[in-house]
Amino acid sequence: MLYAVLCYNDENAVATWSKEEDDACMARLGQVEDGMKAKGKMGPVARLLPTTSATTLRKTSGEPLIIDGPFAETKEQFLGFYLADCDSLDEAIAFAKELIKANPSGGGYEIRPVGIFHPSELG
Amino acid sequence: MVDNAWIAAALIAARPQALSALLRYFRNLDAAEEAFQEASLRAVRTWPVKGPPRDTVAWLIFVGRNSGIDAVRKTRRNVALPSEEHLSDLDDAEVDIAERLDGAHYRDDILRLLFVCCHPDLPANQQIALALRVVAGLPLRQIARAFLVSEVAMEQRITRAKARIAANNVPFDPPDEEGRLERLGVVAMMIYLVFNEGYSRGHSDPDAALLCDEAIRLGRLLQHLFPSEPEVMGLVALMLLQHARHRARTDAEGQIVLLEDQDRTLWDGPMLAEGRALVEKALRHQEPGTYQVQAAIAAQHARAKRAEDTDWGAIDRLYQTLEVIQPSPVVTLNRAVAVSKAYGPEAALALIAPLGDRLDSYFHYHGVRGGLLLQLGNTSGAREAFNRAIALAGSPAEAAHIRLHLDRLAAQPALPPASAIN
């Protein structure tokens, strides 16, 4: 079963990290990723830029409405995701636990089973 | 990071919003800062034990407000309020404050706090110091180091700035729409001043780079308050696109490396991507402004994988737009560089010829002019212009860069001007 592990955190708090702190965190998360890769279970991974760079389209009766910013103002923002092939929810939880241990900040990881997945052509 | 680093990060992130609400409550910057400080201390004590509150900003405002009242009561020898261990359980109170925060209030609160720091009576260096201390919450030691002054001197500078603000009346009435936009403009300029203070210092100095980071953070804060203002997007984009090049801007000896000579693999990819996304978002609004156009110029450089891929014609057109929005000889001088790349040094020299009177004491004017004359083979003219530039250099790095040109000139036999060759 394919699982998406979605990272939520306060982006303003993450933005206070120094370059060194950010690099160190990414390196630790990279090690967790490598563990899954070694088992042939790691899918695409993405880190998103801040919500201030987001644009949102809302369906209306006419032309869609284009809004500067994320869909909703929330205290924690969607910052990135992992796709992993896990045998069970337990395995997905174990993976997310490794991620949360590697990440020094607050926030959380949401585990969502994937319905449709089109493999990437971007490599 | 140590285990409780998340608390430090949460406190820094919450600071502008919590402090500005406390400023509205106490109507006094020192009292608001003391209350925030006290609330932060209590957070460090309480949060590791009880876990973080659901809404950190609301918690800090609530506890800060009560600690402030505590302080007032203590001086009146009255009984203090219950401790924060009890207060933090009062979820109802948190919700109440959070609801009031979600309204239009907090935007005006933060804008007021930023606006207070850039009061027109304050000289630029006091505005910057105050914003870094009060809004960003940087330790005095760090600010002093970034400005290359002693801590005592920096403390005096900030104290003087605060005294000046206290003497003026802090504007507590919510501004009307026009007043709000006026404040926004003043604040945006202050943030760009903070950025330039770091940028102009050169990035071999980590303390100067810190100023750029903080300016970007303040810019993003402003963007959260005004998510649809294209000039705010432009400001943040401009800072990101310039800062993304910081590792390539100076060499190991601290010398300036010109854009065309920079190792573009050292540019920060995600930062450039964010900057370019913001420029495109801003331009969709079709309300061009100076930050947006400058950011669009920086974005043109960012998209060129090699220096020779740069679309100088597009950059020339953007500078022409800038000349209309903000006519200035310095803008024309910058345009001349694009013109020389797109159409040759002669066209560029013709463009800057009328600027001589107004820019005679401007370092870059003579530097650019020397470079153009050199391209035309006019070595004696170039030497004269470079000598003039060195005399006007604002930093050792600037002077060293021009000296490099002079040394190269000295190393080669004087050539006749290009016109003589032709």
Coordinates of C-alpha atoms in Angstrom, one line a residue:
Chain A
M1 CA 0.0 0.0 0.0
L2 CA 1.3 3.5 -0.9
Y3 CA 1.2 6.0 1.9
A4 CA 1.7 9.8 1.8
V5 CA 3.3 11.2 4.9
L6 CA 2.5 14.9 5.1
C7 CA 4.5 17.3 7.1
Y8 CA 2.7 20.1 9.0
N9 CA 4.5 22.8 11.0
D10 CA 4.4 26.5 11.9
E11 CA 6.4 27.9 8.9
N12 CA 7.3 31.0 10.8
A13 CA 9.0 28.9 13.5
V14 CA 10.9 26.9 10.8
A15 CA 11.9 30.2 9.2
T16 CA 13.7 31.2 12.4
W17 CA 16.2 28.4 11.9
S18 CA 19.7 29.3 10.8
K19 CA 21.0 27.8 7.6
E20 CA 23.1 25.4 9.7
E21 CA 20.1 24.3 11.8
D22 CA 18.1 23.8 8.6
D23 CA 20.8 21.8 6.9
A24 CA 21.3 19.6 10.0
C25 CA 17.6 18.9 10.1
M26 CA 17.5 18.0 6.4
A27 CA 20.5 15.8 6.8
R28 CA 18.9 13.8 9.6
L29 CA 15.6 13.5 7.6
G30 CA 17.7 12.4 4.6
Q31 CA 19.1 9.5 6.7
V32 CA 15.6 8.3 7.5
E33 CA 14.8 8.6 3.8
D34 CA 17.9 6.5 3.0
G35 CA 16.7 3.8 5.3
M36 CA 13.5 3.4 3.3
K37 CA 15.4 3.7 0.0
A38 CA 17.6 0.8 1.0
K39 CA 14.4 -1.3 1.4
G40 CA 13.2 -0.1 -2.0
K41 CA 10.2 1.5 -0.4
M42 CA 10.9 5.3 -1.0
G43 CA 8.8 7.2 -3.5
P44 CA 9.0 10.9 -4.4
V45 CA 9.8 13.5 -1.7
A46 CA 9.1 17.2 -1.9
R47 CA 9.7 20.2 0.4
L48 CA 7.4 23.1 -0.4
L49 CA 8.4 26.8 -0.4
P50 CA 6.6 29.1 2.2
T51 CA 2.9 29.8 1.8
T52 CA 3.6 33.4 1.0
S53 CA 4.7 32.2 -2.4
A54 CA 1.4 30.2 -2.9
T55 CA -1.4 31.0 -5.3
T56 CA -4.9 29.4 -4.8
L57 CA -7.6 28.9 -7.4
R58 CA -11.2 28.7 -6.1
K59 CA -14.1 27.4 -8.2
T60 CA -16.8 29.9 -9.0
S61 CA -19.7 30.0 -11.4
G62 CA -17.5 31.9 -13.9
E63 CA -13.8 32.2 -14.1
P64 CA -12.0 30.6 -11.2
L65 CA -11.0 33.1 -8.5
I66 CA -7.2 33.5 -8.1
I67 CA -6.1 34.2 -4.5
D68 CA -2.7 35.2 -3.3
G69 CA -1.8 32.7 -0.6
P70 CA -2.9 29.4 0.8
F71 CA -6.4 28.0 0.8
A72 CA -6.9 28.6 4.5
E73 CA -5.1 30.6 7.3
T74 CA -3.9 28.0 9.7
K75 CA -1.5 27.9 12.6
E76 CA 0.4 25.0 11.0
Q77 CA 1.1 24.9 7.2
F78 CA 1.6 22.0 4.8
L79 CA 5.4 22.1 4.3
G80 CA 6.2 18.9 2.3
F81 CA 5.5 15.2 1.8
Y82 CA 7.0 11.8 1.4
L83 CA 5.5 8.9 -0.6
A84 CA 6.4 5.5 0.8
D85 CA 5.4 1.9 0.0
C86 CA 4.5 0.4 3.3
D87 CA 3.2 -3.1 4.1
S88 CA 0.9 -1.9 6.8
L89 CA -0.2 1.2 8.7
D90 CA 2.2 0.1 11.5
E91 CA 5.1 0.4 9.1
A92 CA 4.0 3.8 7.9
I93 CA 3.7 5.0 11.5
A94 CA 7.2 3.6 12.2
F95 CA 8.5 5.6 9.2
A96 CA 6.7 8.8 10.4
K97 CA 8.1 8.2 13.9
E98 CA 11.6 8.2 12.6
L99 CA 10.9 11.5 10.7
I100 CA 9.5 13.2 13.8
K101 CA 12.5 12.1 15.9
A102 CA 14.8 13.5 13.2
N103 CA 12.9 16.8 13.2
P104 CA 13.7 19.1 16.1
S105 CA 10.7 21.3 15.7
G106 CA 7.1 21.0 16.8
G107 CA 4.4 20.3 14.3
G108 CA 3.4 16.8 13.1
Y109 CA 3.2 14.3 10.3
E110 CA -0.1 13.1 8.8
I111 CA -0.3 9.6 7.3
R112 CA -2.7 9.3 4.4
P113 CA -3.2 6.2 2.2
V114 CA -2.8 7.1 -1.5
G115 CA -5.6 6.4 -3.9
I116 CA -4.2 7.2 -7.3
F117 CA -0.5 7.6 -8.1
H118 CA 1.0 8.5 -11.5
P119 CA 4.7 7.8 -11.4
S120 CA 6.9 10.8 -12.1
E121 CA 8.6 11.6 -15.4
L122 CA 10.8 14.2 -13.7
G123 CA 13.1 11.6 -12.3
Chain B
M1 CA 19.6 22.0 18.2
V2 CA 19.1 21.3 21.9
D3 CA 16.0 19.6 23.0
N4 CA 14.1 22.7 23.8
A5 CA 15.2 24.6 20.7
W6 CA 11.6 24.3 19.5
I7 CA 10.6 26.6 22.3
A8 CA 13.1 29.2 21.3
A9 CA 12.0 29.0 17.7
A10 CA 8.3 29.3 18.8
L11 CA 9.1 32.3 20.9
I12 CA 10.9 34.1 18.1
A13 CA 8.1 33.3 15.7
A14 CA 5.4 34.5 18.1
R15 CA 7.2 37.7 19.2
P16 CA 5.9 40.3 16.6
Q17 CA 2.3 39.3 17.1
A18 CA 2.4 38.9 20.9
L19 CA 4.5 42.0 21.5
S20 CA 2.4 44.2 19.3
A21 CA -0.8 43.1 21.1
L22 CA 0.9 43.8 24.5
L23 CA 1.9 47.2 23.1
R24 CA -1.7 48.0 22.4
Y25 CA -2.6 46.8 25.9
F26 CA 0.1 48.7 27.8
R27 CA 0.5 51.6 25.4
N28 CA 4.2 51.7 26.3
L29 CA 7.0 49.9 24.5
D30 CA 9.1 49.2 27.5
A31 CA 6.2 47.8 29.5
A32 CA 5.2 45.6 26.5
E33 CA 8.8 44.3 26.1
E34 CA 9.1 43.5 29.8
A35 CA 5.8 41.7 29.8
F36 CA 6.8 39.6 26.7
Q37 CA 10.1 38.9 28.4
E38 CA 8.4 37.7 31.5
A39 CA 5.9 35.5 29.5
S40 CA 8.9 34.0 27.6
L41 CA 10.6 33.1 30.8
R42 CA 7.5 31.4 32.1
A43 CA 7.1 29.6 28.8
V44 CA 10.6 28.2 29.1
R45 CA 9.7 27.0 32.6
T46 CA 6.2 25.7 31.9
W47 CA 6.1 24.4 28.3
P48 CA 8.7 21.5 28.7
V49 CA 6.6 20.2 31.6
K50 CA 3.1 20.8 30.4
G51 CA 3.7 20.7 26.7
P52 CA 3.2 23.6 24.3
P53 CA -0.1 25.5 24.5
R54 CA -2.5 25.1 21.6
D55 CA -2.1 28.7 20.7
T56 CA 1.4 30.0 21.7
V57 CA 0.7 33.6 20.7
A58 CA -2.5 33.8 22.8
W59 CA -0.7 32.1 25.7
L60 CA 2.1 34.6 25.6
I61 CA -0.2 37.6 25.4
F62 CA -2.4 36.3 28.2
V63 CA 0.5 35.5 30.5
G64 CA 2.4 38.7 29.5
R65 CA -0.6 40.8 30.2
N66 CA -1.0 39.3 33.6
S67 CA 2.7 39.5 34.5
G68 CA 2.5 43.2 33.5
I69 CA -0.4 43.6 35.9
D70 CA 1.6 41.6 38.5
A71 CA 4.4 44.1 38.2
V72 CA 2.1 47.0 38.6
R73 CA 0.6 45.4 41.7
K74 CA 3.9 44.5 43.2
T75 CA 4.9 48.1 43.1
R76 CA 1.7 48.9 44.8
R77 CA 2.3 46.2 47.4
N78 CA -0.8 44.3 46.4
V79 CA -1.5 40.6 46.1
A80 CA -0.2 39.0 42.9
L81 CA -2.4 37.1 40.5
P82 CA -2.3 33.3 40.5
S83 CA 0.7 31.8 38.8
E84 CA 0.9 30.8 35.2
E85 CA 0.5 27.0 36.0
H86 CA -3.1 27.8 36.8
L87 CA -3.4 30.4 34.1
S88 CA -2.3 28.1 31.3
D89 CA -5.2 25.8 32.2
L90 CA -7.7 28.6 31.6
D91 CA -8.5 27.6 28.0
D92 CA -11.5 29.8 27.9
A93 CA -9.4 32.8 28.3
E94 CA -7.0 31.7 25.6
V95 CA -9.8 31.1 23.2
D96 CA -11.2 34.5 24.0
I97 CA -7.9 36.2 23.2
A98 CA -7.4 34.1 20.1
E99 CA -10.7 35.1 18.8
R100 CA -10.0 38.8 19.2
L101 CA -6.6 38.2 17.5
D102 CA -8.1 36.7 14.5
G103 CA -9.9 39.8 13.6
A104 CA -8.5 42.8 11.8
H105 CA -6.9 43.8 15.1
Y106 CA -3.6 41.9 14.8
R107 CA -2.8 43.3 11.4
D108 CA -3.0 46.9 12.7
D109 CA -1.2 45.9 15.9
I110 CA 1.9 44.5 14.1
L111 CA 1.9 47.3 11.6
R112 CA 1.8 49.8 14.5
L113 CA 4.8 48.0 16.2
L114 CA 6.8 48.2 12.9
F115 CA 5.7 51.7 12.2
V116 CA 6.7 52.9 15.7
C117 CA 10.2 51.6 14.9
C118 CA 10.5 53.7 11.8
H119 CA 9.3 57.0 13.1
P120 CA 10.4 59.7 10.6
D121 CA 12.2 61.6 13.5
L122 CA 14.6 58.6 13.9
P123 CA 17.8 58.5 11.8
A124 CA 18.0 55.4 9.6
N125 CA 20.5 53.6 11.8
Q126 CA 18.3 54.0 14.8
Q127 CA 15.3 52.7 12.9
I128 CA 17.2 49.6 11.9
A129 CA 18.6 49.0 15.3
L130 CA 15.2 49.4 16.9
A131 CA 13.4 47.1 14.5
L132 CA 16.0 44.4 15.0
R133 CA 15.9 44.7 18.8
V134 CA 12.2 45.2 19.3
V135 CA 10.4 43.3 16.4
A136 CA 13.0 40.7 15.5
G137 CA 14.1 40.3 19.2
L138 CA 17.8 39.9 18.3
P139 CA 20.1 40.0 21.3
L140 CA 21.9 43.4 21.8
R141 CA 25.2 41.6 21.4
Q142 CA 24.3 40.4 18.0
I143 CA 23.0 43.7 16.7
A144 CA 26.1 45.5 18.1
R145 CA 28.4 43.0 16.3
A146 CA 26.4 43.4 13.0
F147 CA 26.9 47.2 13.2
L148 CA 30.5 46.9 14.3
V149 CA 30.0 49.0 17.4
S150 CA 30.3 48.1 21.1
E151 CA 27.3 46.8 23.1
V152 CA 27.3 49.9 25.2
A153 CA 27.1 52.1 22.1
M154 CA 24.3 50.0 20.7
E155 CA 22.4 50.1 23.9
Q156 CA 22.7 53.9 24.0
R157 CA 21.5 54.1 20.4
I158 CA 18.4 52.0 21.1
T159 CA 17.7 53.9 24.4
R160 CA 17.9 57.2 22.6
A161 CA 15.6 55.9 19.9
K162 CA 13.1 54.7 22.5
A163 CA 13.2 58.0 24.3
R164 CA 12.4 59.8 21.1
I165 CA 9.5 57.5 20.4
A166 CA 8.2 58.0 23.9
A167 CA 8.4 61.8 23.5
N168 CA 6.2 61.5 20.4
N169 CA 2.7 60.0 20.7
V170 CA 2.5 56.5 19.5
P171 CA -0.5 56.4 17.1
F172 CA -3.0 54.0 18.7
D173 CA -6.1 54.7 16.7
P174 CA -6.5 52.2 14.0
P175 CA -5.5 53.9 10.7
D176 CA -8.0 54.4 7.8
E177 CA -7.2 52.6 4.5
E178 CA -5.1 55.4 3.2
G179 CA -3.2 55.8 6.5
R180 CA -2.6 52.0 6.5
L181 CA -1.1 52.1 3.0
E182 CA 1.1 55.0 4.0
R183 CA 2.4 53.1 7.1
L184 CA 3.0 50.1 4.8
G185 CA 5.2 52.1 2.5
V186 CA 7.3 53.5 5.4
V187 CA 7.7 50.1 7.0
A188 CA 8.6 48.4 3.7
M189 CA 11.4 51.0 3.2
M190 CA 12.7 50.4 6.8
I191 CA 12.8 46.7 6.1
Y192 CA 14.8 47.3 2.9
L193 CA 17.1 49.5 4.9
V194 CA 17.8 46.6 7.2
F195 CA 18.5 44.4 4.2
N196 CA 20.8 46.9 2.5
E197 CA 22.7 47.4 5.7
G198 CA 23.7 43.7 5.5
Y199 CA 23.9 43.5 1.8
S200 CA 26.2 46.4 1.3
R201 CA 28.5 45.0 4.0
G202 CA 29.4 42.1 1.8
H203 CA 28.5 38.6 2.8
S204 CA 31.9 37.3 3.9
D205 CA 30.8 38.8 7.2
P206 CA 28.3 36.4 8.8
D207 CA 26.9 39.1 11.1
A208 CA 26.0 41.1 8.0
A209 CA 24.3 38.1 6.4
L210 CA 22.2 37.9 9.6
L211 CA 20.8 41.3 8.9
C212 CA 19.7 40.1 5.4
D213 CA 18.0 37.0 7.0
E214 CA 16.2 39.1 9.5
A215 CA 15.0 41.6 6.9
I216 CA 13.6 38.7 4.8
R217 CA 11.8 37.5 7.9
L218 CA 10.3 40.9 8.5
G219 CA 9.3 41.1 4.9
R220 CA 7.5 37.8 5.1
L221 CA 5.8 39.0 8.2
L222 CA 4.6 42.0 6.3
Q223 CA 3.4 39.8 3.5
H224 CA 1.3 37.7 5.9
L225 CA -0.3 41.0 6.9
F226 CA -0.9 42.2 3.3
P227 CA -1.1 39.0 1.3
S228 CA -2.3 40.7 -1.9
E229 CA -0.1 43.8 -2.0
P230 CA 2.1 43.4 -5.1
E231 CA 4.8 45.8 -3.8
V232 CA 5.2 43.7 -0.6
M233 CA 5.6 40.6 -2.8
G234 CA 8.1 42.6 -4.8
L235 CA 10.1 43.7 -1.7
V236 CA 10.4 40.1 -0.4
A237 CA 11.2 38.8 -3.9
L238 CA 13.9 41.4 -4.4
M239 CA 15.6 40.6 -1.1
L240 CA 15.4 36.8 -1.7
L241 CA 16.8 37.1 -5.2
Q242 CA 19.7 39.3 -4.1
H243 CA 20.4 37.3 -0.9
A244 CA 20.3 34.0 -2.9
R245 CA 23.6 35.0 -4.5
H246 CA 25.4 35.8 -1.3
R247 CA 27.8 32.9 -1.4
A248 CA 29.0 33.8 -4.9
R249 CA 29.3 37.6 -4.3
T250 CA 32.6 37.6 -2.5
D251 CA 35.7 35.4 -3.0
A252 CA 37.8 33.8 -0.3
E253 CA 39.7 37.1 0.2
G254 CA 36.5 39.0 0.7
Q255 CA 36.8 40.7 -2.8
I256 CA 33.6 41.5 -4.7
V257 CA 32.9 39.1 -7.5
L258 CA 30.9 40.7 -10.3
L259 CA 27.6 39.1 -11.3
E260 CA 29.0 38.0 -14.7
D261 CA 32.0 36.3 -13.0
Q262 CA 30.0 34.6 -10.2
D263 CA 29.9 30.8 -9.9
R264 CA 26.2 30.3 -10.4
T265 CA 26.2 26.9 -8.9
L266 CA 26.8 28.7 -5.6
W267 CA 23.4 30.5 -5.9
D268 CA 20.7 29.3 -3.5
G269 CA 18.2 27.4 -5.8
P270 CA 15.2 27.3 -3.5
M271 CA 15.6 31.0 -2.5
L272 CA 15.8 32.0 -6.2
A273 CA 12.7 29.8 -7.0
E274 CA 10.8 31.5 -4.2
G275 CA 11.9 35.0 -5.4
R276 CA 10.9 34.2 -9.0
A277 CA 7.5 32.8 -7.9
L278 CA 6.8 36.0 -6.0
V279 CA 7.8 38.3 -8.9
E280 CA 5.4 36.4 -11.2
K281 CA 2.7 36.6 -8.5
A282 CA 3.2 40.3 -8.1
L283 CA 3.3 41.2 -11.8
R284 CA -0.1 39.4 -12.3
H285 CA -1.6 42.3 -10.4
Q286 CA -0.5 44.8 -13.1
E287 CA 0.3 47.5 -10.6
P288 CA 4.1 47.9 -11.1
G289 CA 6.1 49.5 -8.4
T290 CA 9.8 50.0 -7.7
Y291 CA 10.3 46.9 -5.6
Q292 CA 8.5 44.7 -8.2
V293 CA 10.5 46.1 -11.2
Q294 CA 13.8 45.8 -9.3
A295 CA 12.9 42.2 -8.4
A296 CA 11.9 41.5 -12.0
I297 CA 15.4 42.7 -13.1
A298 CA 17.0 40.4 -10.4
A299 CA 14.8 37.6 -11.7
Q300 CA 16.1 38.1 -15.2
H301 CA 19.6 37.5 -13.9
A302 CA 18.4 34.5 -11.8
R303 CA 16.9 32.7 -14.8
A304 CA 20.2 32.9 -16.9
K305 CA 22.1 29.7 -16.3
R306 CA 25.3 31.3 -17.7
A307 CA 26.1 35.1 -17.7
E308 CA 26.0 35.1 -21.6
D309 CA 22.4 33.8 -21.5
T310 CA 21.2 37.0 -19.8
D311 CA 18.5 38.8 -21.7
W312 CA 19.9 42.3 -21.5
G313 CA 17.3 43.7 -23.8
A314 CA 14.6 42.6 -21.3
I315 CA 16.6 44.1 -18.5
D316 CA 17.0 47.4 -20.5
R317 CA 13.2 47.5 -20.9
L318 CA 12.6 46.9 -17.2
Y319 CA 15.0 49.8 -16.3
Q320 CA 13.1 52.0 -18.7
T321 CA 9.9 51.1 -16.7
L322 CA 11.8 52.0 -13.5
E323 CA 13.0 55.3 -15.0
V324 CA 9.3 56.2 -15.5
I325 CA 8.2 55.1 -12.0
Q326 CA 11.2 56.5 -10.1
P327 CA 13.3 58.8 -12.3
S328 CA 16.8 59.0 -10.9
P329 CA 20.3 59.3 -12.4
V330 CA 21.3 56.2 -10.5
V331 CA 18.6 54.2 -12.3
T332 CA 19.8 55.5 -15.6
L333 CA 23.3 54.6 -14.7
N334 CA 22.2 51.0 -14.0
R335 CA 20.3 51.0 -17.2
A336 CA 23.5 52.0 -19.0
V337 CA 25.1 48.7 -18.0
A338 CA 22.3 46.8 -19.6
V339 CA 22.5 49.0 -22.7
S340 CA 26.2 48.4 -23.0
K341 CA 25.6 44.7 -22.9
A342 CA 22.7 44.8 -25.4
Y343 CA 23.8 47.6 -27.7
G344 CA 27.4 48.3 -27.0
P345 CA 29.5 50.7 -24.9
E346 CA 29.0 53.7 -27.2
A347 CA 25.3 53.7 -26.7
A348 CA 25.8 53.3 -22.9
L349 CA 28.3 56.2 -22.8
A350 CA 25.8 58.4 -24.7
L351 CA 23.2 57.5 -22.1
I352 CA 25.2 58.5 -19.1
A353 CA 26.9 61.5 -20.6
P354 CA 24.2 63.9 -19.3
L355 CA 24.5 62.4 -15.8
G356 CA 28.1 63.7 -15.1
D357 CA 27.0 66.8 -13.2
R358 CA 24.7 65.1 -10.8
L359 CA 26.7 61.9 -10.3
D360 CA 30.2 63.5 -10.2
S361 CA 30.7 62.4 -6.5
Y362 CA 29.2 58.9 -7.0
F363 CA 31.6 56.0 -6.9
H364 CA 29.7 53.7 -9.3
Y365 CA 29.3 56.4 -11.9
H366 CA 33.1 56.6 -12.4
G367 CA 33.5 52.9 -12.1
V368 CA 30.9 52.2 -14.8
R369 CA 32.3 55.0 -17.0
G370 CA 35.8 53.7 -16.6
G371 CA 34.6 50.2 -17.6
L372 CA 32.9 51.5 -20.7
L373 CA 35.9 53.6 -21.8
L374 CA 38.1 50.6 -21.3
Q375 CA 35.9 48.6 -23.6
L376 CA 36.3 51.3 -26.2
G377 CA 40.1 51.1 -25.8
N378 CA 40.3 54.6 -24.3
T379 CA 42.9 53.6 -21.6
S380 CA 43.8 57.1 -20.4
G381 CA 40.2 58.0 -20.0
A382 CA 39.5 54.8 -18.2
R383 CA 42.5 55.3 -15.9
E384 CA 41.3 58.7 -15.0
A385 CA 37.7 57.5 -14.3
F386 CA 39.0 54.6 -12.2
N387 CA 41.2 56.9 -10.1
R388 CA 38.3 59.1 -9.5
A389 CA 36.2 56.1 -8.4
I390 CA 38.9 54.9 -5.9
A391 CA 38.9 58.3 -4.3
L392 CA 35.1 57.9 -3.8
A393 CA 35.0 54.2 -2.7
G394 CA 32.8 53.6 0.3
S395 CA 34.4 50.3 1.4
P396 CA 37.8 48.6 1.1
A397 CA 36.2 45.9 -1.1
E398 CA 35.0 48.6 -3.5
A399 CA 38.4 50.2 -3.7
A400 CA 40.1 46.9 -4.2
H401 CA 37.8 46.0 -7.0
I402 CA 38.7 49.2 -9.0
R403 CA 42.3 48.8 -8.1
L404 CA 42.2 45.5 -9.9
H405 CA 41.2 47.3 -13.1
L406 CA 44.0 49.8 -12.6
D407 CA 46.6 47.1 -12.0
R408 CA 45.5 45.4 -15.2
L409 CA 45.7 48.7 -17.1
A410 CA 49.2 49.2 -15.7
A411 CA 50.3 45.7 -16.8
Q412 CA 49.5 46.3 -20.4
P413 CA 51.1 48.9 -22.7
A414 CA 48.8 51.8 -23.3
L415 CA 46.8 51.2 -26.5
P416 CA 45.5 53.9 -28.7
P417 CA 41.8 54.6 -28.4
A418 CA 39.6 52.3 -30.4
S419 CA 38.7 55.0 -32.8
A420 CA 42.4 55.4 -33.7
I421 CA 42.6 51.6 -34.4
N422 CA 39.6 51.8 -36.7

